[in-house]
Amino acid sequence: MLAAMSTAPLPPSSQATAVSRDRGDACPGTLRLHEADDGALARVRVPGGVLTAAQAGALLDAARRLGDGALHLTSRGNVQLRGLRGGCGAELAAVLDAAGLLPSPEHERVRNIVASPLSGLDGRGVRDVRPWLTTLDAAVCASAAARALSGRFLFALDDGRGDTAALGADVTVRAVAGGAGEALLAVGGADEALRIAGDEAPRAALLIAEAFLQWVRESGARVWRIAELDFAPGELLRRVRGTLADHGIGSVPGPLPRDPYGTGAPVPGISGSALCVQAPLGLLTAGQWQEATEIAAGTSAGELRLTPWRGLVVPVPGLGAAEASAALARLARTGLAADPASPWLRTGACIGRPGCAKSRSDVRADAVRGLTAAGRSPLPLYWSGCERRCGRPPGDRIDLVAVPGGGYRLTGSTAGLPPRTAVLADPDQLAAALAAIIP
């Protein structure tokens, strides 16, 4: 059964802008586990998505011994361990602490930092943001005030290519081309950015996060994200400039760059001195993770980088073309998407049944069925078991939300046309449903 109609879009997902909150922040971490239908869930923050090979090995060991054996990537470049057995919290914390993944227990849920995954590896960025990342993470962990940030508050470090700048972070710092080494600071949903000295970027980012907490206290509202503050037009930028000036950081307002960068995800294949692959539905089996870790351990970099688009970047400095191609082929043989034409680059899903009690469907099984039925979708697809659309990445895409009684409601739009919906009874009919909503 298929029907199409014009309609208003679905309500915003849990990732999007909201008004005030009527309960505390329940975002899970490694010390605050979430009880799901498939067992406890831990969300391990990985600032910038950067893991040493030893840290990746520790996560794999924890997933195998304590959880379901898989590593689940998030839209912020973090890792979730699912199916954790009861009472394993202390053991998990000890494993992560020994691996250096828990530098500050008081800050473990607020170390949400995304960074351009290919920075310093492919020659495209204006500057390598790794020093920014190291400095900002250390500053966050040293800030007593930052402990009060929500687990949803997000920092983004962009090396100038415009990839993480499109992720809707609360505070975004973007490198600017030119000899002055400057950066653009964008905050919340403000229409303008501030040009600042690049060397001040990490300090400026933390200062604005700390100021946000003060603005929340002054307003009396319960909000978690900067874009949720109810400021008059121009007020947010004025406050940001004032905060920076109070701490000796000069700033000049300017327009935000508009980048036709698409999803921003690294294209699968070899890019500069890096291997790029995509994890289907953001899940890596133990075998896939181990293969990537072994490749990383055999290089001088000795690290993995998780992307906010649920993929992996493996730096391979010094490898010749033949060696890099062989390493990429090893990853592809495990089932990771190494082909730029792979449909997995345009398909995502929440955990669905049986992992989530709120889900109305096994969305991952349906996403697999729909993969061949969809053909070439004009927009990325995201399958959700309910209206919360957990884990939905930002940006334009087609939402498939499970409805009571079975089937899905699709919502999508193209520029200049009103949003349209279709009702999908069977994933095998997906191509027809997509044709109905995207002319």
Coordinates of C-alpha atoms in Angstrom, one line a residue:
M1 CA 0.0 0.0 0.0
L2 CA 1.4 3.4 -1.0
A3 CA 0.0 6.8 -0.5
A4 CA 1.5 10.3 -1.0
M5 CA 0.4 13.7 0.2
S6 CA 1.7 17.1 1.1
T7 CA 2.1 17.7 4.8
A8 CA 4.1 19.4 7.5
P9 CA 7.4 17.8 8.4
L10 CA 7.9 15.5 11.4
P11 CA 8.6 17.0 14.8
P12 CA 12.3 17.6 15.4
S13 CA 14.4 14.7 16.5
S14 CA 16.0 14.5 19.9
Q15 CA 19.2 15.8 18.3
A16 CA 17.6 19.0 17.1
T17 CA 16.7 22.3 18.7
A18 CA 14.2 22.1 21.5
V19 CA 12.7 24.4 24.0
S20 CA 13.0 23.9 27.8
R21 CA 13.5 20.6 29.4
D22 CA 11.3 19.2 32.2
R23 CA 13.7 16.6 33.5
G24 CA 17.5 16.2 34.1
D25 CA 19.9 15.3 31.4
A26 CA 19.8 11.5 31.1
C27 CA 22.5 11.2 28.4
P28 CA 24.5 8.0 29.1
G29 CA 28.2 7.8 29.6
T30 CA 30.7 5.2 30.9
L31 CA 29.9 5.8 34.5
R32 CA 26.2 6.3 34.0
L33 CA 24.9 3.3 32.1
H34 CA 21.6 3.2 30.3
E35 CA 19.3 0.2 30.7
A36 CA 18.1 -0.9 27.2
D37 CA 16.1 -3.9 26.2
D38 CA 19.3 -5.7 25.1
G39 CA 21.2 -4.9 28.3
A40 CA 23.1 -2.0 29.7
L41 CA 24.6 0.6 27.3
A42 CA 27.7 2.6 27.8
R43 CA 28.7 5.6 25.6
V44 CA 32.4 6.2 25.6
R45 CA 33.4 9.7 24.6
V46 CA 36.3 9.8 22.1
P47 CA 37.2 13.5 21.6
G48 CA 37.9 14.0 17.9
G49 CA 37.3 10.3 17.3
V50 CA 41.0 9.7 17.9
L51 CA 41.9 6.3 19.5
T52 CA 45.4 4.8 19.8
A53 CA 45.6 1.2 18.7
A54 CA 46.0 0.2 22.3
Q55 CA 42.8 2.0 23.3
A56 CA 40.9 0.4 20.4
G57 CA 42.1 -2.9 21.6
A58 CA 40.8 -2.2 25.1
L59 CA 37.4 -1.3 23.8
L60 CA 37.3 -4.5 21.8
D61 CA 38.2 -6.5 24.9
A62 CA 35.4 -4.8 26.9
A63 CA 32.9 -5.4 24.1
R64 CA 33.7 -9.1 23.9
R65 CA 34.0 -9.8 27.7
L66 CA 31.2 -7.5 29.0
G67 CA 28.9 -6.8 26.1
D68 CA 27.5 -8.0 22.8
G69 CA 30.9 -8.1 21.1
A70 CA 30.3 -5.3 18.7
L71 CA 31.3 -1.6 18.6
H72 CA 28.5 0.9 17.8
L73 CA 29.6 4.2 16.4
T74 CA 27.6 7.4 17.1
S75 CA 26.9 10.6 15.1
R76 CA 29.5 12.4 17.2
G77 CA 32.4 10.0 16.6
N78 CA 31.9 8.2 19.9
V79 CA 31.6 4.5 20.7
Q80 CA 28.7 2.7 22.4
L81 CA 29.0 -0.7 24.0
R82 CA 25.7 -2.5 24.1
G83 CA 24.3 -5.6 25.8
L84 CA 26.5 -5.1 28.8
R85 CA 25.9 -7.6 31.6
G86 CA 24.5 -6.4 34.9
G87 CA 26.9 -5.2 37.5
C88 CA 29.8 -4.7 35.2
G89 CA 30.0 -0.9 35.6
A90 CA 33.0 -0.9 37.9
E91 CA 35.0 -3.3 35.8
L92 CA 34.2 -1.4 32.6
A93 CA 35.3 1.9 34.3
A94 CA 38.6 0.2 35.4
V95 CA 39.3 -1.0 31.8
L96 CA 38.7 2.4 30.3
D97 CA 40.7 4.2 32.9
A98 CA 43.7 1.9 32.4
A99 CA 43.5 2.7 28.7
G100 CA 43.5 6.4 29.2
L101 CA 39.9 6.8 28.0
L102 CA 38.6 8.2 31.3
P103 CA 41.0 11.1 32.1
S104 CA 38.4 12.9 34.3
P105 CA 35.4 11.0 35.8
E106 CA 33.7 14.3 36.5
H107 CA 33.9 15.3 32.8
E108 CA 33.5 12.0 31.0
R109 CA 30.0 12.8 29.6
V110 CA 30.9 16.4 28.4
R111 CA 34.0 15.5 26.3
N112 CA 31.9 15.8 23.2
I113 CA 34.3 17.2 20.5
V114 CA 34.2 16.4 16.8
A115 CA 37.1 17.2 14.5
S116 CA 37.8 16.9 10.8
P117 CA 38.8 13.3 10.5
L118 CA 41.2 13.7 7.6
S119 CA 42.9 16.8 9.1
G120 CA 46.7 16.6 8.5
L121 CA 46.3 13.5 6.3
D122 CA 45.1 14.5 2.9
G123 CA 46.4 18.0 2.3
R124 CA 43.0 19.6 2.0
G125 CA 42.6 21.4 5.3
V126 CA 43.9 24.9 6.1
R127 CA 45.6 23.6 9.3
D128 CA 45.9 20.4 11.3
V129 CA 43.4 20.7 14.1
R130 CA 45.1 18.0 16.3
P131 CA 46.8 20.7 18.5
W132 CA 43.4 22.4 19.0
L133 CA 41.8 19.0 19.9
T134 CA 44.5 18.2 22.5
T135 CA 44.3 21.6 24.0
L136 CA 40.5 21.9 24.1
D137 CA 40.0 18.4 25.7
A138 CA 42.6 19.2 28.4
A139 CA 40.9 22.5 29.1
V140 CA 37.5 21.0 29.3
C141 CA 38.8 18.3 31.8
A142 CA 40.5 21.0 33.9
S143 CA 37.4 23.3 34.0
A144 CA 35.3 22.9 37.2
A145 CA 32.4 24.8 35.5
A146 CA 32.4 22.5 32.4
R147 CA 31.2 19.6 34.6
A148 CA 27.7 21.2 34.5
L149 CA 27.5 21.0 30.7
S150 CA 24.9 18.6 29.2
G151 CA 26.0 15.4 27.7
R152 CA 24.5 16.8 24.4
F153 CA 26.6 20.0 24.3
L154 CA 29.0 19.7 21.3
F155 CA 32.2 21.3 20.2
A156 CA 33.4 21.1 16.6
L157 CA 36.9 21.7 15.2
D158 CA 37.0 22.2 11.5
D159 CA 40.3 22.3 9.6
G160 CA 38.8 24.7 7.0
R161 CA 37.2 22.2 4.6
G162 CA 33.7 22.7 6.1
D163 CA 33.0 19.2 7.1
T164 CA 32.4 19.4 10.9
A165 CA 31.2 23.0 10.6
A166 CA 28.0 21.6 9.1
L167 CA 27.2 19.4 12.1
G168 CA 25.3 22.0 14.1
A169 CA 27.6 22.1 17.1
D170 CA 27.1 24.5 20.0
V171 CA 30.6 26.0 19.5
T172 CA 32.4 25.6 16.1
V173 CA 35.9 26.7 15.4
R174 CA 37.0 26.7 11.8
A175 CA 40.4 27.4 10.4
V176 CA 40.6 30.3 7.9
A177 CA 42.9 30.3 4.9
G178 CA 45.5 33.1 4.8
G179 CA 48.8 33.9 6.4
A180 CA 47.4 35.3 9.7
G181 CA 46.5 31.9 11.1
E182 CA 43.0 33.0 12.1
A183 CA 39.8 31.1 12.9
L184 CA 36.1 31.6 12.7
L185 CA 34.1 31.0 15.8
A186 CA 30.4 30.1 15.3
V187 CA 28.0 29.7 18.2
G188 CA 24.6 28.0 18.3
G189 CA 22.3 29.1 15.5
A190 CA 23.8 32.6 15.1
D191 CA 23.8 33.9 11.5
E192 CA 27.3 35.4 11.8
A193 CA 30.7 34.1 12.9
L194 CA 33.5 35.9 14.7
R195 CA 37.0 36.0 13.3
I196 CA 39.6 35.4 16.1
A197 CA 43.3 34.5 16.4
G198 CA 43.7 30.8 15.7
D199 CA 45.9 30.3 18.7
E200 CA 43.1 31.4 20.9
A201 CA 40.5 29.0 19.4
P202 CA 40.5 26.3 22.1
R203 CA 40.4 28.8 25.0
A204 CA 37.6 30.8 23.2
A205 CA 35.5 27.7 22.7
L206 CA 35.7 26.8 26.4
L207 CA 35.0 30.3 27.5
I208 CA 31.8 30.4 25.5
A209 CA 30.7 27.0 26.9
E210 CA 31.3 28.3 30.5
A211 CA 29.4 31.5 29.6
F212 CA 26.5 29.5 28.3
L213 CA 26.1 27.9 31.7
Q214 CA 26.0 31.4 33.3
W215 CA 23.4 32.6 30.7
V216 CA 21.2 29.5 31.5
R217 CA 21.4 30.3 35.2
E218 CA 20.4 33.9 34.6
S219 CA 17.5 32.9 32.4
G220 CA 16.1 30.3 34.8
A221 CA 15.4 28.0 31.8
R222 CA 16.4 24.4 31.7
V223 CA 18.1 24.1 28.3
W224 CA 21.0 21.9 27.1
R225 CA 22.1 23.5 23.9
I226 CA 23.0 27.1 23.0
A227 CA 20.5 27.3 20.2
E228 CA 17.7 26.7 22.7
L229 CA 18.4 30.0 24.5
D230 CA 15.6 32.5 23.9
F231 CA 17.7 35.6 22.9
A232 CA 16.6 38.5 20.8
P233 CA 18.2 38.7 17.4
G234 CA 21.8 39.8 17.7
E235 CA 21.9 39.3 21.5
L236 CA 23.8 36.0 21.4
L237 CA 26.6 37.4 19.2
R238 CA 26.8 40.5 21.4
R239 CA 27.2 38.3 24.5
V240 CA 29.8 36.1 22.8
R241 CA 31.9 39.1 21.8
G242 CA 31.7 40.6 25.3
T243 CA 32.8 37.3 26.9
L244 CA 35.8 37.1 24.6
A245 CA 36.7 40.7 25.1
D246 CA 36.5 40.3 28.9
H247 CA 39.3 37.7 28.5
G248 CA 41.5 39.6 26.1
I249 CA 40.4 37.9 22.9
G250 CA 39.6 40.3 20.1
S251 CA 37.0 39.4 17.5
V252 CA 35.6 40.7 14.2
P253 CA 32.0 39.8 13.0
G254 CA 31.7 38.3 9.6
P255 CA 29.4 36.0 7.5
L256 CA 29.4 32.2 7.9
P257 CA 30.8 30.4 4.9
R258 CA 28.3 28.4 2.9
D259 CA 29.8 25.1 1.8
P260 CA 28.3 22.8 -0.8
Y261 CA 30.1 19.9 0.9
G262 CA 27.4 17.3 0.9
T263 CA 27.4 15.0 4.0
G264 CA 31.0 16.0 4.8
A265 CA 31.9 12.3 5.3
P266 CA 35.3 11.1 4.0
V267 CA 34.9 9.3 0.7
P268 CA 35.7 5.6 1.1
G269 CA 39.0 4.6 -0.4
I270 CA 42.5 6.0 0.0
S271 CA 42.8 9.7 0.7
G272 CA 46.3 11.0 1.1
S273 CA 47.9 9.0 3.8
A274 CA 44.7 7.5 5.1
L275 CA 42.3 4.6 4.5
C276 CA 38.6 5.6 4.7
V277 CA 35.8 3.1 5.2
Q278 CA 32.2 3.2 6.3
A279 CA 30.6 1.0 8.9
P280 CA 27.2 -0.3 7.7
L281 CA 24.6 1.2 10.0
G282 CA 27.4 2.3 12.3
L283 CA 28.1 -1.2 13.6
L284 CA 31.5 -2.9 13.6
T285 CA 31.8 -6.5 14.4
A286 CA 34.6 -7.7 16.6
G287 CA 36.4 -9.0 13.5
Q288 CA 36.1 -5.7 11.6
W289 CA 37.3 -3.7 14.6
Q290 CA 40.2 -6.0 15.1
E291 CA 41.3 -5.9 11.5
A292 CA 41.3 -2.1 11.5
T293 CA 43.2 -2.1 14.9
E294 CA 45.8 -4.4 13.6
I295 CA 46.4 -2.3 10.5
A296 CA 46.7 0.8 12.7
A297 CA 49.1 -0.9 15.1
G298 CA 51.4 -1.6 12.2
T299 CA 51.9 2.0 11.2
S300 CA 53.9 4.9 12.7
A301 CA 50.7 6.7 13.6
G302 CA 49.3 3.8 15.5
E303 CA 45.8 5.2 15.7
L304 CA 42.2 5.0 14.4
R305 CA 39.9 8.0 13.8
L306 CA 36.2 7.5 14.2
T307 CA 34.1 9.9 12.1
P308 CA 30.8 11.7 13.0
W309 CA 29.3 9.9 9.9
R310 CA 29.9 6.5 11.5
G311 CA 33.0 5.6 9.6
L312 CA 36.6 4.9 10.2
V313 CA 39.8 6.6 9.1
V314 CA 43.0 4.7 9.5
P315 CA 46.1 6.9 9.1
V316 CA 48.8 5.0 7.2
P317 CA 51.8 7.4 6.9
G318 CA 54.7 5.9 5.0
L319 CA 52.8 3.1 3.3
G320 CA 53.3 2.9 -0.4
A321 CA 50.4 2.8 -2.9
A322 CA 50.5 -1.0 -3.1
E323 CA 50.6 -1.5 0.6
A324 CA 47.8 0.9 1.2
S325 CA 45.6 -0.7 -1.4
A326 CA 46.3 -4.1 0.2
A327 CA 45.3 -2.8 3.6
L328 CA 42.1 -1.2 2.2
A329 CA 41.2 -4.6 0.6
R330 CA 41.6 -6.3 4.0
L331 CA 39.1 -3.9 5.5
A332 CA 36.7 -4.4 2.5
R333 CA 36.8 -8.2 2.9
T334 CA 35.4 -7.8 6.4
G335 CA 32.3 -6.1 5.1
L336 CA 33.2 -2.5 5.7
A337 CA 32.2 -0.2 2.9
A338 CA 35.4 0.8 0.9
D339 CA 33.6 1.7 -2.4
P340 CA 32.6 5.3 -2.9
A341 CA 29.4 4.0 -4.7
S342 CA 28.3 1.9 -1.7
P343 CA 24.7 2.5 -0.7
W344 CA 25.7 2.2 2.9
L345 CA 27.0 5.7 2.7
R346 CA 23.5 7.0 2.3
T347 CA 21.6 4.7 4.8
G348 CA 21.4 4.9 8.6
A349 CA 19.2 3.6 11.3
C350 CA 18.6 3.7 15.0
I351 CA 19.1 0.5 17.0
G352 CA 15.4 -0.5 16.7
R353 CA 14.0 -3.8 18.0
P354 CA 15.0 -5.8 19.9
G355 CA 17.4 -3.4 21.5
C356 CA 14.9 -0.6 22.2
A357 CA 11.5 -1.0 23.9
K358 CA 10.2 2.1 22.3
S359 CA 10.9 0.9 18.7
R360 CA 7.9 -0.3 16.7
S361 CA 10.0 -2.3 14.3
D362 CA 13.3 -4.1 13.6
V363 CA 14.5 -1.1 11.6
R364 CA 17.9 -2.4 10.8
A365 CA 16.5 -5.5 9.2
D366 CA 14.2 -3.3 7.2
A367 CA 17.0 -1.0 6.2
V368 CA 18.9 -4.0 4.8
R369 CA 15.9 -5.1 2.8
G370 CA 15.4 -1.5 1.6
L371 CA 19.0 -1.2 0.5
T372 CA 18.5 -3.1 -2.7
A373 CA 14.9 -1.9 -3.2
A374 CA 15.7 1.8 -2.9
G375 CA 17.9 2.2 -6.0
R376 CA 19.7 5.5 -6.0
S377 CA 17.9 7.7 -3.4
P378 CA 18.1 11.5 -4.1
L379 CA 18.8 12.1 -0.4
P380 CA 20.3 9.9 2.4
L381 CA 17.8 7.7 4.3
Y382 CA 17.5 7.4 8.0
W383 CA 15.3 4.6 9.5
S384 CA 13.8 5.2 13.0
G385 CA 11.7 3.0 15.2
C386 CA 9.8 5.9 16.7
E387 CA 9.4 9.7 16.4
R388 CA 12.5 10.4 18.6
R389 CA 14.7 9.4 15.7
C390 CA 17.7 8.7 18.0
G391 CA 21.1 9.1 16.4
R392 CA 19.7 10.9 13.3
P393 CA 22.5 12.9 11.8
P394 CA 21.9 16.6 11.0
G395 CA 21.3 17.7 7.4
D396 CA 18.8 17.0 4.6
R397 CA 17.7 13.4 4.4
I398 CA 14.6 11.3 4.0
D399 CA 13.2 10.1 7.3
L400 CA 11.5 6.7 7.6
V401 CA 9.7 6.5 10.9
A402 CA 8.0 3.3 12.0
V403 CA 4.2 3.8 12.7
P404 CA 1.9 1.9 15.0
G405 CA 0.5 -1.3 13.3
G406 CA 3.4 -1.7 11.0
G407 CA 5.0 0.1 8.1
Y408 CA 6.8 3.5 7.9
R409 CA 6.0 7.1 7.3
L410 CA 8.5 8.7 4.9
T411 CA 9.1 12.5 4.9
G412 CA 11.4 14.3 2.5
S413 CA 11.8 17.5 0.7
T414 CA 13.7 19.1 -2.1
A415 CA 14.6 22.8 -2.6
G416 CA 11.6 24.9 -3.6
L417 CA 9.1 22.2 -2.9
P418 CA 7.0 21.6 0.2
P419 CA 7.7 18.6 2.4
R420 CA 5.9 15.5 1.2
T421 CA 5.2 12.2 2.9
A422 CA 4.4 8.6 1.8
V423 CA 3.2 5.6 3.7
L424 CA 5.3 2.5 3.2
A425 CA 3.9 -0.9 4.1
D426 CA 6.8 -3.0 2.9
P427 CA 10.5 -2.1 2.5
D428 CA 10.5 -3.9 -0.8
Q429 CA 8.3 -1.0 -2.1
L430 CA 10.8 1.6 -1.1
A431 CA 11.7 2.8 -4.6
A432 CA 8.0 3.6 -5.4
A433 CA 7.6 5.4 -2.1
L434 CA 10.7 7.5 -2.8
A435 CA 9.4 8.4 -6.2
A436 CA 6.2 9.5 -4.7
I437 CA 7.8 12.1 -2.3
I438 CA 10.8 13.3 -4.4
P439 CA 9.5 14.0 -7.9

